[in-house]
Amino acid sequence: MKLLAVTVSIGAAMLVMTTATSYAAGGDAIFKKSCASCHYTDGPAKEKTIADQLAKKGPELWYAGSKFQKAWLGAWLQDPKPIRALKYNSLTDKNKGDHPKSSAADAAALTDYLMGLTSPEVKAGVIKAAATPQAKQIFNKKMPCGGCHATEKGGGLSGPSLVGAAKRLNPDWIYAYLANIKHFKPVRDMPDFGSVLNPKDLEAVAAYVATFE
Amino acid sequence: MSRIVMTAAVALGLALGAGSAAQAADTKQVFDFYCAQCHGEKGDGKGINVTKDFATDPRNFTNKEDMEKRSDEDIRGVIKDGGPSISKSPLMPPWGATLTAAEVDGLLAYIRKMCNCKGK
């Protein structure tokens, strides 16, 4: 009896282990089959020239686990609504909203896989969402952020919409991205603000973007 | 672990391969990628970002009269440090940390061709 219990518990432990690994491998395998033609997941950043960036069919996802909030990702993969107003890498065509949809089970496996892809550049637990007057002034008046990004109040079209950033993006990633954009995106049509704004202002702006509903 | 080693090896291979292939992009490509979103591909100030929400019209580079008032130094400066560096709108972003000096020079020449003018 005792032996049986031990065997069963070892068996159960092994089962947990194998399901855990095969679960992750499942997301990995689905990704290779259905997603890798448009997204790369092996960092660091590969783009060296404008042509490299323009050749991509979708955003890089090698730091997806640092960038996105898990709940948002799982839901979005099942019902992907446009994030960018324009077609990826186009300044003329509209985003048709034709991103592939995943089933609930695939979305869960893919989410586990993608949330495991993180960047050590992102320090956890530093930025807390907050709309300070100082940050509002920077985002809306002193800096051109709104010229390229839409918020609830409207704005530019060339950058990803920041509507819903509060639920979509990890606040700590927003800060890391603004402070060290070259690590994530060596080639992109957003200016590098890492040396334009001081660290305090960068933190404040990141915290502000993290409040956008 | 083996995954990390493999990723590193792949990344190294890529870096080595890409290094030799990397070449300076031509100026039209630089302008279309960074500037056309506001100034328009033709430089007429009618980029995709210029909607009713856009507070200050981006400079129309084909307007000779306006553009010849600016010295080459001013234009280089405003590209690098943004609108406020010459008391203009902050909607003109600072590109100094993004573009190389050669790219800025290329853009200056490209803009001068668009306005068909020299700076004072």
Tab-separated table of C-alpha atoms in Angstrom:
chain	number	residue	atom	x	y	z
A	1	MET	CA	0.000	0.000	0.000
A	2	LYS	CA	2.703	2.368	1.059
A	3	LEU	CA	4.717	1.407	-1.988
A	4	LEU	CA	1.711	2.035	-4.167
A	5	ALA	CA	1.224	5.512	-2.686
A	6	VAL	CA	4.851	6.354	-3.330
A	7	THR	CA	4.653	5.033	-6.868
A	8	VAL	CA	1.475	6.954	-7.487
A	9	SER	CA	2.902	10.175	-6.123
A	10	ILE	CA	6.100	9.765	-8.119
A	11	GLY	CA	3.946	9.000	-11.123
A	12	ALA	CA	1.841	12.081	-10.465
A	13	ALA	CA	4.937	14.229	-10.080
A	14	MET	CA	6.268	12.900	-13.353
A	15	LEU	CA	2.952	13.516	-15.012
A	16	VAL	CA	2.937	17.102	-13.779
A	17	MET	CA	6.456	17.554	-15.045
A	18	THR	CA	5.786	16.076	-18.445
A	19	THR	CA	2.534	17.959	-18.917
A	20	ALA	CA	4.274	21.157	-17.883
A	21	THR	CA	6.996	20.683	-20.467
A	22	SER	CA	4.773	19.333	-23.215
A	23	TYR	CA	2.372	22.202	-22.556
A	24	ALA	CA	5.122	24.746	-23.194
A	25	ALA	CA	6.385	22.737	-26.157
A	26	GLY	CA	2.807	22.753	-27.443
A	27	GLY	CA	2.773	26.554	-27.629
A	28	ASP	CA	6.217	26.458	-29.192
A	29	ALA	CA	5.056	23.959	-31.850
A	30	ILE	CA	1.867	25.861	-32.659
A	31	PHE	CA	3.910	29.012	-32.974
A	32	LYS	CA	6.399	27.435	-35.391
A	33	LYS	CA	3.559	26.187	-37.550
A	34	SER	CA	1.157	29.134	-37.563
A	35	CYS	CA	3.032	32.255	-36.511
A	36	ALA	CA	6.757	32.062	-37.269
A	37	SER	CA	6.279	33.070	-40.913
A	38	CYS	CA	5.507	36.612	-39.711
A	39	HIS	CA	7.070	36.890	-36.221
A	40	TYR	CA	10.546	36.029	-34.971
A	41	THR	CA	11.091	34.979	-31.373
A	42	ASP	CA	14.840	34.421	-31.108
A	43	GLY	CA	16.401	37.633	-29.814
A	44	PRO	CA	18.357	39.783	-29.584
A	45	ALA	CA	17.090	42.190	-32.225
A	46	LYS	CA	18.100	41.262	-35.775
A	47	GLU	CA	17.220	44.421	-37.718
A	48	LYS	CA	20.279	46.334	-38.898
A	49	THR	CA	18.892	48.440	-41.742
A	50	ILE	CA	15.628	50.082	-42.749
A	51	ALA	CA	15.276	47.348	-45.383
A	52	ASP	CA	15.477	44.690	-42.630
A	53	GLN	CA	12.615	46.357	-40.760
A	54	LEU	CA	10.513	46.825	-43.906
A	55	ALA	CA	10.963	43.154	-44.865
A	56	LYS	CA	9.209	42.010	-41.660
A	57	LYS	CA	5.586	40.887	-41.949
A	58	GLY	CA	4.818	41.371	-38.280
A	59	PRO	CA	6.328	42.761	-35.061
A	60	GLU	CA	9.173	40.839	-33.391
A	61	LEU	CA	8.033	38.866	-30.348
A	62	TRP	CA	11.328	37.848	-28.731
A	63	TYR	CA	10.549	40.011	-25.667
A	64	ALA	CA	6.779	39.407	-25.693
A	65	GLY	CA	6.795	38.147	-22.092
A	66	SER	CA	8.280	41.435	-20.896
A	67	LYS	CA	6.085	43.616	-23.104
A	68	PHE	CA	2.563	42.294	-22.714
A	69	GLN	CA	0.176	41.579	-19.887
A	70	LYS	CA	-0.736	37.908	-19.836
A	71	ALA	CA	-4.513	38.377	-19.600
A	72	TRP	CA	-4.519	40.783	-22.533
A	73	LEU	CA	-2.398	38.462	-24.678
A	74	GLY	CA	-4.590	35.411	-24.085
A	75	ALA	CA	-7.727	37.351	-24.980
A	76	TRP	CA	-6.232	39.195	-27.954
A	77	LEU	CA	-4.999	36.031	-29.660
A	78	GLN	CA	-8.593	34.770	-29.694
A	79	ASP	CA	-10.049	38.070	-30.838
A	80	PRO	CA	-7.288	40.216	-32.378
A	81	LYS	CA	-8.448	43.818	-32.808
A	82	PRO	CA	-6.148	46.241	-34.700
A	83	ILE	CA	-3.389	47.833	-32.601
A	84	ARG	CA	-1.810	49.877	-35.392
A	85	ALA	CA	-4.179	52.073	-37.423
A	86	LEU	CA	-2.129	51.340	-40.556
A	87	LYS	CA	-1.067	48.090	-42.131
A	88	TYR	CA	2.256	46.896	-40.674
A	89	ASN	CA	5.156	48.822	-42.258
A	90	SER	CA	2.853	50.911	-44.457
A	91	LEU	CA	2.250	54.657	-44.295
A	92	THR	CA	-0.655	54.521	-46.735
A	93	ASP	CA	-2.798	51.388	-46.329
A	94	LYS	CA	-5.248	50.834	-43.495
A	95	ASN	CA	-4.914	47.918	-41.086
A	96	LYS	CA	-7.583	45.542	-42.335
A	97	GLY	CA	-7.842	43.788	-38.981
A	98	ASP	CA	-7.165	40.405	-40.561
A	99	HIS	CA	-4.799	38.944	-37.946
A	100	PRO	CA	-5.158	35.127	-37.623
A	101	LYS	CA	-7.449	34.070	-34.776
A	102	SER	CA	-6.560	31.282	-32.352
A	103	SER	CA	-8.870	28.894	-30.511
A	104	ALA	CA	-9.067	29.248	-26.715
A	105	ALA	CA	-6.838	26.192	-26.220
A	106	ASP	CA	-4.216	27.336	-28.743
A	107	ALA	CA	-4.292	30.879	-27.340
A	108	ALA	CA	-3.595	29.523	-23.834
A	109	ALA	CA	-0.637	27.431	-25.040
A	110	LEU	CA	0.707	30.282	-27.189
A	111	THR	CA	0.354	32.718	-24.297
A	112	ASP	CA	2.369	30.453	-21.998
A	113	TYR	CA	5.043	30.160	-24.645
A	114	LEU	CA	5.178	33.891	-25.448
A	115	MET	CA	5.115	34.988	-21.786
A	116	GLY	CA	8.308	32.957	-21.332
A	117	LEU	CA	10.177	35.164	-23.818
A	118	THR	CA	11.590	37.950	-21.689
A	119	SER	CA	14.347	40.540	-21.811
A	120	PRO	CA	16.761	41.123	-18.906
A	121	GLU	CA	16.671	44.847	-19.773
A	122	VAL	CA	13.256	45.119	-18.116
A	123	LYS	CA	13.434	45.592	-14.320
A	124	ALA	CA	10.269	44.351	-12.661
A	125	GLY	CA	8.120	46.334	-10.240
A	126	VAL	CA	9.617	49.812	-10.784
A	127	ILE	CA	6.907	51.685	-12.713
A	128	LYS	CA	3.408	52.152	-11.270
A	129	ALA	CA	0.714	53.616	-13.523
A	130	ALA	CA	0.172	57.306	-12.633
A	131	ALA	CA	-0.979	60.397	-14.516
A	132	THR	CA	1.111	63.195	-13.018
A	133	PRO	CA	0.801	66.777	-14.320
A	134	GLN	CA	4.514	66.643	-15.210
A	135	ALA	CA	3.991	63.581	-17.425
A	136	LYS	CA	0.878	65.002	-19.087
A	137	GLN	CA	2.821	68.134	-19.947
A	138	ILE	CA	5.626	66.096	-21.532
A	139	PHE	CA	3.398	63.727	-23.487
A	140	ASN	CA	0.932	66.334	-24.724
A	141	LYS	CA	2.983	69.544	-24.980
A	142	LYS	CA	6.751	69.279	-24.714
A	143	MET	CA	7.273	66.133	-26.780
A	144	PRO	CA	5.796	64.950	-30.091
A	145	CYS	CA	4.337	61.677	-28.727
A	146	GLY	CA	0.776	62.550	-29.724
A	147	GLY	CA	1.909	63.414	-33.239
A	148	CYS	CA	2.423	59.719	-33.987
A	149	HIS	CA	0.323	57.933	-31.340
A	150	ALA	CA	-3.410	57.919	-30.790
A	151	THR	CA	-4.883	58.086	-27.303
A	152	GLU	CA	-8.564	58.318	-26.367
A	153	LYS	CA	-8.379	61.992	-27.358
A	154	GLY	CA	-7.150	61.179	-30.870
A	155	GLY	CA	-3.671	61.735	-32.290
A	156	GLY	CA	-1.270	60.424	-34.920
A	157	LEU	CA	-1.525	57.222	-36.926
A	158	SER	CA	2.013	56.058	-37.727
A	159	GLY	CA	2.763	54.607	-34.281
A	160	PRO	CA	0.803	51.842	-32.550
A	161	SER	CA	-2.344	53.145	-30.878
A	162	LEU	CA	-1.786	53.638	-27.168
A	163	VAL	CA	-5.488	53.301	-26.451
A	164	GLY	CA	-5.799	50.442	-23.975
A	165	ALA	CA	-2.062	50.476	-23.087
A	166	ALA	CA	-3.099	50.143	-19.411
A	167	LYS	CA	-4.314	46.611	-20.067
A	168	ARG	CA	-1.971	45.661	-22.918
A	169	LEU	CA	1.517	46.775	-21.923
A	170	ASN	CA	3.705	46.059	-18.899
A	171	PRO	CA	4.544	49.473	-17.329
A	172	ASP	CA	8.119	48.359	-16.616
A	173	TRP	CA	8.562	47.435	-20.273
A	174	ILE	CA	7.296	50.874	-21.379
A	175	TYR	CA	10.019	52.493	-19.296
A	176	ALA	CA	12.732	50.130	-20.538
A	177	TYR	CA	11.589	50.710	-24.120
A	178	LEU	CA	11.710	54.498	-23.832
A	179	ALA	CA	15.032	54.465	-21.959
A	180	ASN	CA	16.825	51.943	-24.166
A	181	ILE	CA	14.860	51.672	-27.384
A	182	LYS	CA	17.834	50.431	-29.409
A	183	HIS	CA	17.891	47.177	-27.440
A	184	PHE	CA	14.331	46.370	-28.494
A	185	LYS	CA	14.133	48.153	-31.851
A	186	PRO	CA	17.449	49.217	-33.390
A	187	VAL	CA	15.554	50.413	-36.487
A	188	ARG	CA	12.189	52.106	-36.025
A	189	ASP	CA	10.487	55.336	-37.073
A	190	MET	CA	10.154	56.539	-33.487
A	191	PRO	CA	12.922	58.831	-32.215
A	192	ASP	CA	15.230	57.668	-29.421
A	193	PHE	CA	14.165	59.668	-26.337
A	194	GLY	CA	16.635	57.954	-23.992
A	195	SER	CA	18.958	60.956	-23.967
A	196	VAL	CA	16.320	63.631	-24.700
A	197	LEU	CA	14.378	63.120	-21.474
A	198	ASN	CA	16.045	62.588	-18.098
A	199	PRO	CA	15.368	59.308	-16.216
A	200	LYS	CA	12.771	60.892	-13.910
A	201	ASP	CA	10.809	62.263	-16.858
A	202	LEU	CA	11.074	58.927	-18.688
A	203	GLU	CA	9.673	57.172	-15.635
A	204	ALA	CA	6.834	59.679	-15.375
A	205	VAL	CA	5.927	59.352	-19.062
A	206	ALA	CA	6.036	55.544	-18.892
A	207	ALA	CA	3.777	55.645	-15.824
A	208	TYR	CA	1.411	57.967	-17.705
A	209	VAL	CA	1.213	55.765	-20.829
A	210	ALA	CA	0.424	52.872	-18.456
A	211	THR	CA	-2.807	54.679	-17.442
A	212	PHE	CA	-4.229	54.929	-20.981
A	213	GLU	CA	-7.627	53.268	-21.129
B	1	MET	CA	21.097	25.707	-21.503
B	2	SER	CA	21.659	24.125	-24.908
B	3	ARG	CA	18.911	26.450	-26.126
B	4	ILE	CA	20.811	29.491	-24.883
B	5	VAL	CA	24.019	28.283	-26.484
B	6	MET	CA	22.183	27.679	-29.723
B	7	THR	CA	20.493	31.069	-29.670
B	8	ALA	CA	23.822	32.726	-28.982
B	9	ALA	CA	25.426	30.813	-31.839
B	10	VAL	CA	22.627	31.756	-34.200
B	11	ALA	CA	22.796	35.394	-33.100
B	12	LEU	CA	26.559	35.449	-33.589
B	13	GLY	CA	26.226	33.893	-37.027
B	14	LEU	CA	23.664	36.497	-37.952
B	15	ALA	CA	25.748	39.357	-36.642
B	16	LEU	CA	28.744	38.165	-38.630
B	17	GLY	CA	26.691	37.640	-41.771
B	18	ALA	CA	24.851	40.932	-41.548
B	19	GLY	CA	27.943	43.011	-40.781
B	20	SER	CA	29.352	42.677	-44.258
B	21	ALA	CA	25.960	43.173	-45.901
B	22	ALA	CA	25.161	46.331	-43.917
B	23	GLN	CA	25.361	49.368	-46.141
B	24	ALA	CA	24.193	52.916	-45.785
B	25	ALA	CA	20.588	53.224	-46.882
B	26	ASP	CA	19.970	55.767	-49.578
B	27	THR	CA	18.525	59.092	-48.546
B	28	LYS	CA	15.114	58.640	-50.122
B	29	GLN	CA	14.636	55.537	-48.034
B	30	VAL	CA	15.726	57.420	-44.900
B	31	PHE	CA	13.337	60.292	-45.641
B	32	ASP	CA	10.406	58.000	-46.453
B	33	PHE	CA	10.932	55.955	-43.316
B	34	TYR	CA	11.445	58.711	-40.718
B	35	CYS	CA	10.092	61.955	-42.137
B	36	ALA	CA	7.304	61.134	-44.612
B	37	GLN	CA	4.957	60.110	-41.778
B	38	CYS	CA	4.509	63.854	-41.079
B	39	HIS	CA	6.089	65.743	-43.987
B	40	GLY	CA	4.686	63.455	-46.711
B	41	GLU	CA	6.692	61.483	-49.240
B	42	LYS	CA	6.786	64.522	-51.541
B	43	GLY	CA	7.782	66.797	-48.660
B	44	ASP	CA	4.601	68.836	-49.025
B	45	GLY	CA	3.724	68.599	-45.316
B	46	LYS	CA	0.816	66.239	-45.875
B	47	GLY	CA	1.936	63.078	-44.089
B	48	ILE	CA	-0.434	60.477	-42.670
B	49	ASN	CA	-0.104	61.847	-39.118
B	50	VAL	CA	-1.402	65.252	-40.124
B	51	THR	CA	-5.037	64.877	-39.119
B	52	LYS	CA	-7.331	67.438	-37.507
B	53	ASP	CA	-5.625	66.620	-34.176
B	54	PHE	CA	-2.231	67.785	-35.446
B	55	ALA	CA	-1.669	71.256	-33.943
B	56	THR	CA	1.060	72.661	-36.232
B	57	ASP	CA	1.420	71.911	-39.929
B	58	PRO	CA	4.726	70.202	-40.658
B	59	ARG	CA	6.930	72.339	-42.843
B	60	ASN	CA	6.214	72.139	-46.574
B	61	PHE	CA	9.681	71.538	-48.029
B	62	THR	CA	8.549	72.431	-51.542
B	63	ASN	CA	7.902	76.046	-50.483
B	64	LYS	CA	11.007	77.798	-51.728
B	65	GLU	CA	10.263	81.126	-50.072
B	66	ASP	CA	9.984	79.608	-46.581
B	67	MET	CA	12.828	77.194	-46.952
B	68	GLU	CA	15.437	79.624	-48.251
B	69	LYS	CA	15.130	81.631	-45.036
B	70	ARG	CA	16.745	78.750	-43.167
B	71	SER	CA	20.493	78.246	-43.105
B	72	ASP	CA	21.920	74.751	-43.574
B	73	GLU	CA	23.054	74.874	-39.951
B	74	ASP	CA	19.477	75.611	-38.778
B	75	ILE	CA	18.115	72.692	-40.745
B	76	ARG	CA	20.744	70.291	-39.443
B	77	GLY	CA	20.067	71.573	-35.931
B	78	VAL	CA	16.289	71.212	-36.106
B	79	ILE	CA	16.580	67.665	-37.453
B	80	LYS	CA	18.912	66.709	-34.602
B	81	ASP	CA	17.374	68.651	-31.706
B	82	GLY	CA	13.741	69.102	-32.737
B	83	GLY	CA	11.442	72.098	-33.265
B	84	PRO	CA	12.048	73.850	-29.909
B	85	SER	CA	15.764	74.234	-30.756
B	86	ILE	CA	14.766	77.011	-33.175
B	87	SER	CA	11.643	78.093	-31.227
B	88	LYS	CA	9.373	75.959	-33.389
B	89	SER	CA	6.760	73.384	-32.485
B	90	PRO	CA	7.805	70.338	-30.427
B	91	LEU	CA	5.770	68.265	-32.888
B	92	MET	CA	8.979	68.295	-34.927
B	93	PRO	CA	10.853	65.510	-33.075
B	94	PRO	CA	14.567	65.397	-32.156
B	95	TRP	CA	16.322	62.768	-34.289
B	96	GLY	CA	19.904	63.326	-33.104
B	97	ALA	CA	20.109	60.037	-31.184
B	98	THR	CA	18.516	58.108	-34.048
B	99	LEU	CA	20.231	59.331	-37.220
B	100	THR	CA	23.931	59.394	-38.071
B	101	ALA	CA	25.623	62.680	-39.045
B	102	ALA	CA	25.884	61.363	-42.611
B	103	GLU	CA	22.148	60.658	-42.698
B	104	VAL	CA	21.401	64.180	-41.434
B	105	ASP	CA	23.634	65.638	-44.172
B	106	GLY	CA	21.859	63.452	-46.733
B	107	LEU	CA	18.462	64.698	-45.530
B	108	LEU	CA	19.606	68.311	-45.708
B	109	ALA	CA	20.644	67.818	-49.347
B	110	TYR	CA	17.354	66.007	-50.065
B	111	ILE	CA	15.316	68.865	-48.552
B	112	ARG	CA	17.348	71.432	-50.504
B	113	LYS	CA	16.488	69.524	-53.660
B	114	MET	CA	12.804	69.521	-52.731
B	115	CYS	CA	12.711	73.309	-52.239
B	116	ASN	CA	15.084	73.885	-55.108
B	117	CYS	CA	16.728	76.515	-52.917
B	118	LYS	CA	19.890	77.398	-51.035
B	119	GLY	CA	20.006	78.583	-47.437
B	120	LYS	CA	20.800	82.180	-46.529
